[in-house]
Coordinates of C-alpha atoms in Angstrom, one line a residue:
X22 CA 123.2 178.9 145.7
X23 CA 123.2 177.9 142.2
X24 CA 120.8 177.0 139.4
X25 CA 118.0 174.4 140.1
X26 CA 115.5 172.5 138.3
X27 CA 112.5 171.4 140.4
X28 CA 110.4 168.7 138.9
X29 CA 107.0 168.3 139.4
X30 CA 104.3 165.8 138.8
X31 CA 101.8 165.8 136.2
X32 CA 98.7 168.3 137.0
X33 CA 95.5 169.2 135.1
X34 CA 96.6 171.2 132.1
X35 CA 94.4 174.4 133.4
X36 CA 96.9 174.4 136.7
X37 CA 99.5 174.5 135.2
X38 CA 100.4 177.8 134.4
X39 CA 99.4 179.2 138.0
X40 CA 101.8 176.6 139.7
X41 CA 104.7 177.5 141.6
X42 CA 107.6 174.8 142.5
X43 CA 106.3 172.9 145.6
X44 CA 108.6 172.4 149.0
X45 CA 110.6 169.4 148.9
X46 CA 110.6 168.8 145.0
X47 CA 113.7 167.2 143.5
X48 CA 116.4 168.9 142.6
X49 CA 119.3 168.7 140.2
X50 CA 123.1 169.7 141.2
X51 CA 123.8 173.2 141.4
X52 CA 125.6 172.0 138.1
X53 CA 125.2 174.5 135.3
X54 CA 124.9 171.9 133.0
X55 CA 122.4 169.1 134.0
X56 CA 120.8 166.1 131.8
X57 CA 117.4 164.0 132.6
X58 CA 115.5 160.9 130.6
X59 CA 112.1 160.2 132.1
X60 CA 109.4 158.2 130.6
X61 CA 105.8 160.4 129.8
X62 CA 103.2 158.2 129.9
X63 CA 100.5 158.3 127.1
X64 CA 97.9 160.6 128.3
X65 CA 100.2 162.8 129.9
X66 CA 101.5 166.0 130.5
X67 CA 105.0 166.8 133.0
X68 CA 106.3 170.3 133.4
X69 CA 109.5 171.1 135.0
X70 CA 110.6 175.1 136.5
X71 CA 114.2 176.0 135.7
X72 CA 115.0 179.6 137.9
X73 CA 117.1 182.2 135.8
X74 CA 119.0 185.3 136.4
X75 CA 118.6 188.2 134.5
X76 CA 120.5 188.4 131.3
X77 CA 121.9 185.0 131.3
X78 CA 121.0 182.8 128.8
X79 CA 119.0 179.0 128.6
X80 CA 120.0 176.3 126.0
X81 CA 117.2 173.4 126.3
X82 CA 117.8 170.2 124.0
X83 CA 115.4 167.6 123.9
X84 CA 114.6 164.0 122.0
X85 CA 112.3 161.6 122.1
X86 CA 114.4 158.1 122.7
X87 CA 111.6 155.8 122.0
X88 CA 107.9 155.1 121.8
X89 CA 105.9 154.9 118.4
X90 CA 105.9 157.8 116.7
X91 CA 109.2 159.7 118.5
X92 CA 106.8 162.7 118.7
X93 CA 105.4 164.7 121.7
X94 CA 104.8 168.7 122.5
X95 CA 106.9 171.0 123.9
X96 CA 106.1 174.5 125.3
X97 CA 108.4 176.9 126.9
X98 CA 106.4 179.9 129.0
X99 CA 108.5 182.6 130.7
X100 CA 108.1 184.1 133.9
X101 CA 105.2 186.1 133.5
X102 CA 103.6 183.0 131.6
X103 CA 104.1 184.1 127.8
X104 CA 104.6 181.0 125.2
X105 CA 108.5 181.5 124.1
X106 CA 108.2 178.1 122.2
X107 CA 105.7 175.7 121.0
X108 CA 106.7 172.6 119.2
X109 CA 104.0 170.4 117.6
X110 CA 104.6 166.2 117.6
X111 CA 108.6 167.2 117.2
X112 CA 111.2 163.9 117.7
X113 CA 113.7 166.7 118.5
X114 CA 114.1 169.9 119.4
X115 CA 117.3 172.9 119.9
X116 CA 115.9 176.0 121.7
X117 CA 117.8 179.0 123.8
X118 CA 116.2 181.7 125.0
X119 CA 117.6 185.2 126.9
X120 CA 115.8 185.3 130.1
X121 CA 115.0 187.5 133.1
X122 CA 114.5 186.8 136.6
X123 CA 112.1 184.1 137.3
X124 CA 110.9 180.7 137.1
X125 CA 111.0 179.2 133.4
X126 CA 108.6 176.4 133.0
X127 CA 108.5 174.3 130.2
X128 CA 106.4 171.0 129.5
X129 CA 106.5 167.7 127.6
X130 CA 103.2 166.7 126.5
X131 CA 101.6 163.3 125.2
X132 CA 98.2 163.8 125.7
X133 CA 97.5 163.5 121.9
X134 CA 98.9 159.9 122.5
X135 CA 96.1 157.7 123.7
X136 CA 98.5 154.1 123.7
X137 CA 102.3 154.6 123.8
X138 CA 104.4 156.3 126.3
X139 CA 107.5 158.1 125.2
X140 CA 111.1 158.1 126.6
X141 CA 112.5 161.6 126.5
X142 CA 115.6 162.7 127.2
X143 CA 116.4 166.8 127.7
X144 CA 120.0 168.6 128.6
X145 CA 119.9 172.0 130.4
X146 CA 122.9 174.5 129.5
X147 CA 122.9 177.8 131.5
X148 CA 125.0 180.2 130.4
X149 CA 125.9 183.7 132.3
X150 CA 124.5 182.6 135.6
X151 CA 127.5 184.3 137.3
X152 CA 129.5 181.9 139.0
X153 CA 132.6 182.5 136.7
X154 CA 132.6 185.7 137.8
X155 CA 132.8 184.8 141.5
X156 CA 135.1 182.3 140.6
X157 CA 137.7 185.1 139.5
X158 CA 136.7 187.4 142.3
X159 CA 137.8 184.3 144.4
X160 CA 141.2 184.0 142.3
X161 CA 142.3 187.5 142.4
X162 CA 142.0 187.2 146.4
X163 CA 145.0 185.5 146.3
X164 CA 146.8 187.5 143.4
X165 CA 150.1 188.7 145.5
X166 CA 154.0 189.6 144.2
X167 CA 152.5 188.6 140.4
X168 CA 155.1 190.8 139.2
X169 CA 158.1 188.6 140.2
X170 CA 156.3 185.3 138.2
X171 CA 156.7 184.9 134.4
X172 CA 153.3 183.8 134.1
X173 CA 150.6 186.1 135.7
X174 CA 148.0 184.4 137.9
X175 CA 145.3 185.6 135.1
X176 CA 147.0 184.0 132.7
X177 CA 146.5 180.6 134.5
X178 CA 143.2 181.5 135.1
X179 CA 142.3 182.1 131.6
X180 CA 144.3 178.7 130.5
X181 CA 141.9 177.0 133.1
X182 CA 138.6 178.6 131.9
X183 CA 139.8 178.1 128.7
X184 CA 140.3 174.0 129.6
X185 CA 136.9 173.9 131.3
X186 CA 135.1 175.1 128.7
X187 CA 137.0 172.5 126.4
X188 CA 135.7 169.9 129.0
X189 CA 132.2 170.8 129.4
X190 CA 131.5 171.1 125.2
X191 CA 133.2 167.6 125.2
X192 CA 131.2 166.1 127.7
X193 CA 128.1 167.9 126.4
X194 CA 128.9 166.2 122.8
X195 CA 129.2 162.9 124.3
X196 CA 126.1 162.8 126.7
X197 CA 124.0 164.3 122.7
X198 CA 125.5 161.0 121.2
X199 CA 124.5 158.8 123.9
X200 CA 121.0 160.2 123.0
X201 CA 121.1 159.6 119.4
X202 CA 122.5 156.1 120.4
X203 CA 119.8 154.9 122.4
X204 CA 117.2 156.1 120.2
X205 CA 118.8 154.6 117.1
X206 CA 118.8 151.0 118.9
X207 CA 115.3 151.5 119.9
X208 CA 114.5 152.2 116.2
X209 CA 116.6 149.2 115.4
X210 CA 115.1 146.5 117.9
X211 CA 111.3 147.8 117.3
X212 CA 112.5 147.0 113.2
X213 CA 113.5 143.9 114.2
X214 CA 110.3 142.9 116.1
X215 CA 108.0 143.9 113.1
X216 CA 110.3 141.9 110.8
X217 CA 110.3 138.8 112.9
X218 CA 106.4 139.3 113.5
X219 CA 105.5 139.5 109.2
X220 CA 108.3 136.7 108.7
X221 CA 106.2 134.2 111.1
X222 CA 103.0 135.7 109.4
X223 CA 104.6 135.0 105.9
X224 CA 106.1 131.8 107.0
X225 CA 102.7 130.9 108.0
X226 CA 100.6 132.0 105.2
X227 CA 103.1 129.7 102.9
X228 CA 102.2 126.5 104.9
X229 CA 99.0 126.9 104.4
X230 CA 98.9 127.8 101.0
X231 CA 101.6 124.3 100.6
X232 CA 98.6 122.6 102.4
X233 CA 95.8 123.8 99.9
X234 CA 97.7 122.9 96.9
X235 CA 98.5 119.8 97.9
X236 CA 94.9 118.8 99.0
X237 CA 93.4 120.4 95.6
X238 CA 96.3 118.0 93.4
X239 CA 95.4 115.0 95.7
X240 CA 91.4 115.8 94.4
X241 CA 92.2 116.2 91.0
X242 CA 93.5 112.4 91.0
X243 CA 91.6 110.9 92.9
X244 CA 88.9 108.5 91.2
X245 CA 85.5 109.5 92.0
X246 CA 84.0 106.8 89.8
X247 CA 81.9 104.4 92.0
X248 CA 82.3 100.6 91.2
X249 CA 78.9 98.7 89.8
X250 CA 77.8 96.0 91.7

């Protein structure tokens, strides 16, 4: 079986570390290469549990798409619990890590946040896992008479590795500018709201100051005189 990434709900900071993925949690594809956004509510912690082999390696990305601030807390614990990475009210963050067997955890965390929820997106990139390897053991199976071909069989092989890898940085580039995307219009249409909110508070500030003038102009000329009878 491949890679997965089991994600759990949100539990009492204290649990946290003696948690182990529960039954039926939701998993990603055995994909070695696997992207999630999920909204963290203010007040809140999530934690997810990535299993590694030994002597591979883990890539995490993450940013924060929206929500005031674009800050929250990440922490990265190994297997036997030991902080690998703590970042402090980041927007962004580029981490990898050579691991051992186990369960990596590693947390999003917006409890400082007592008001807005945050949108985070993070990519997973999990390199050495061993699948390529199997994948040539599975080639070479059918590695017969090479001799009479111009081209060896490995030589295809290494043109389709070589292809794939092409592939997966390209669609790794495109799913990190998707990211900056939506967080760019979500800093866009939040400047736009304030700007339409203190042009109406403007706007209205000018009327009434329009409204005062004209009433004090209106008293300076008026006669006050009262006729004798």
């Amino acid at each position: 079986m491949g890679p997965r990434l089991l994600l759990l709900l949100p539990v009492p900071l204290g649990c946290l570390a003696l948690l182990l993925p529960p039954p039926g949690a939701a998993e990603f594809s055995p994909s070695l290469d696997s992207d999630f956004t999920f909204t963290l509510p203010a007040g809140r912690k999530e934690c997810f549990y990535q299993p590694m082999r030994k002597e591979a390696s883990l890539e995490l990305e993450y940013q924060v798409l929206d929500g005031a601030g674009l800050d929250v807390d990440f922490h990265l614990l190994s297997p036997k619990g030991e902080t690998l990475v703590f970042d402090e009210r980041k927007s962004d963050g580029v981490h990898t890590v050579e691991t051992e067997d186990g369960d990596y955890m590693f947390c999003f965390d917006n409890t400082f946040s007592t008001i807005s929820e945050k949108v985070i997106f993070f990519e997973l990139i999990l390199d050495n896992m061993g699948e390529d390897g199997q994948d040539e053991e599975d080639w070479k199976k059918y590695v017969t008479g090479t001799d009479l071909l111009d081209m060896k069989l490995e030589d295809i092989l290494e043109s389709i590795n070589s292809v794939k890898a092409r592939l997966s940085k390209s669609v790794q580039i495109q799913t990190l500018l998707r990211a900056f995307e939506a967080r760019d219009r979500n800093i866009q249409e939040s400047n736009f709201d304030r700007v339409n909110f203190w042009s109406m508070v403007n706007l209205g500030v000018m009327v009434v100051v329009s409204a005062v003038q004209v009433y004090m102009l209106k008293s300076l000329f008026e006669d006050k005189r009262k006729s004798r009878t």
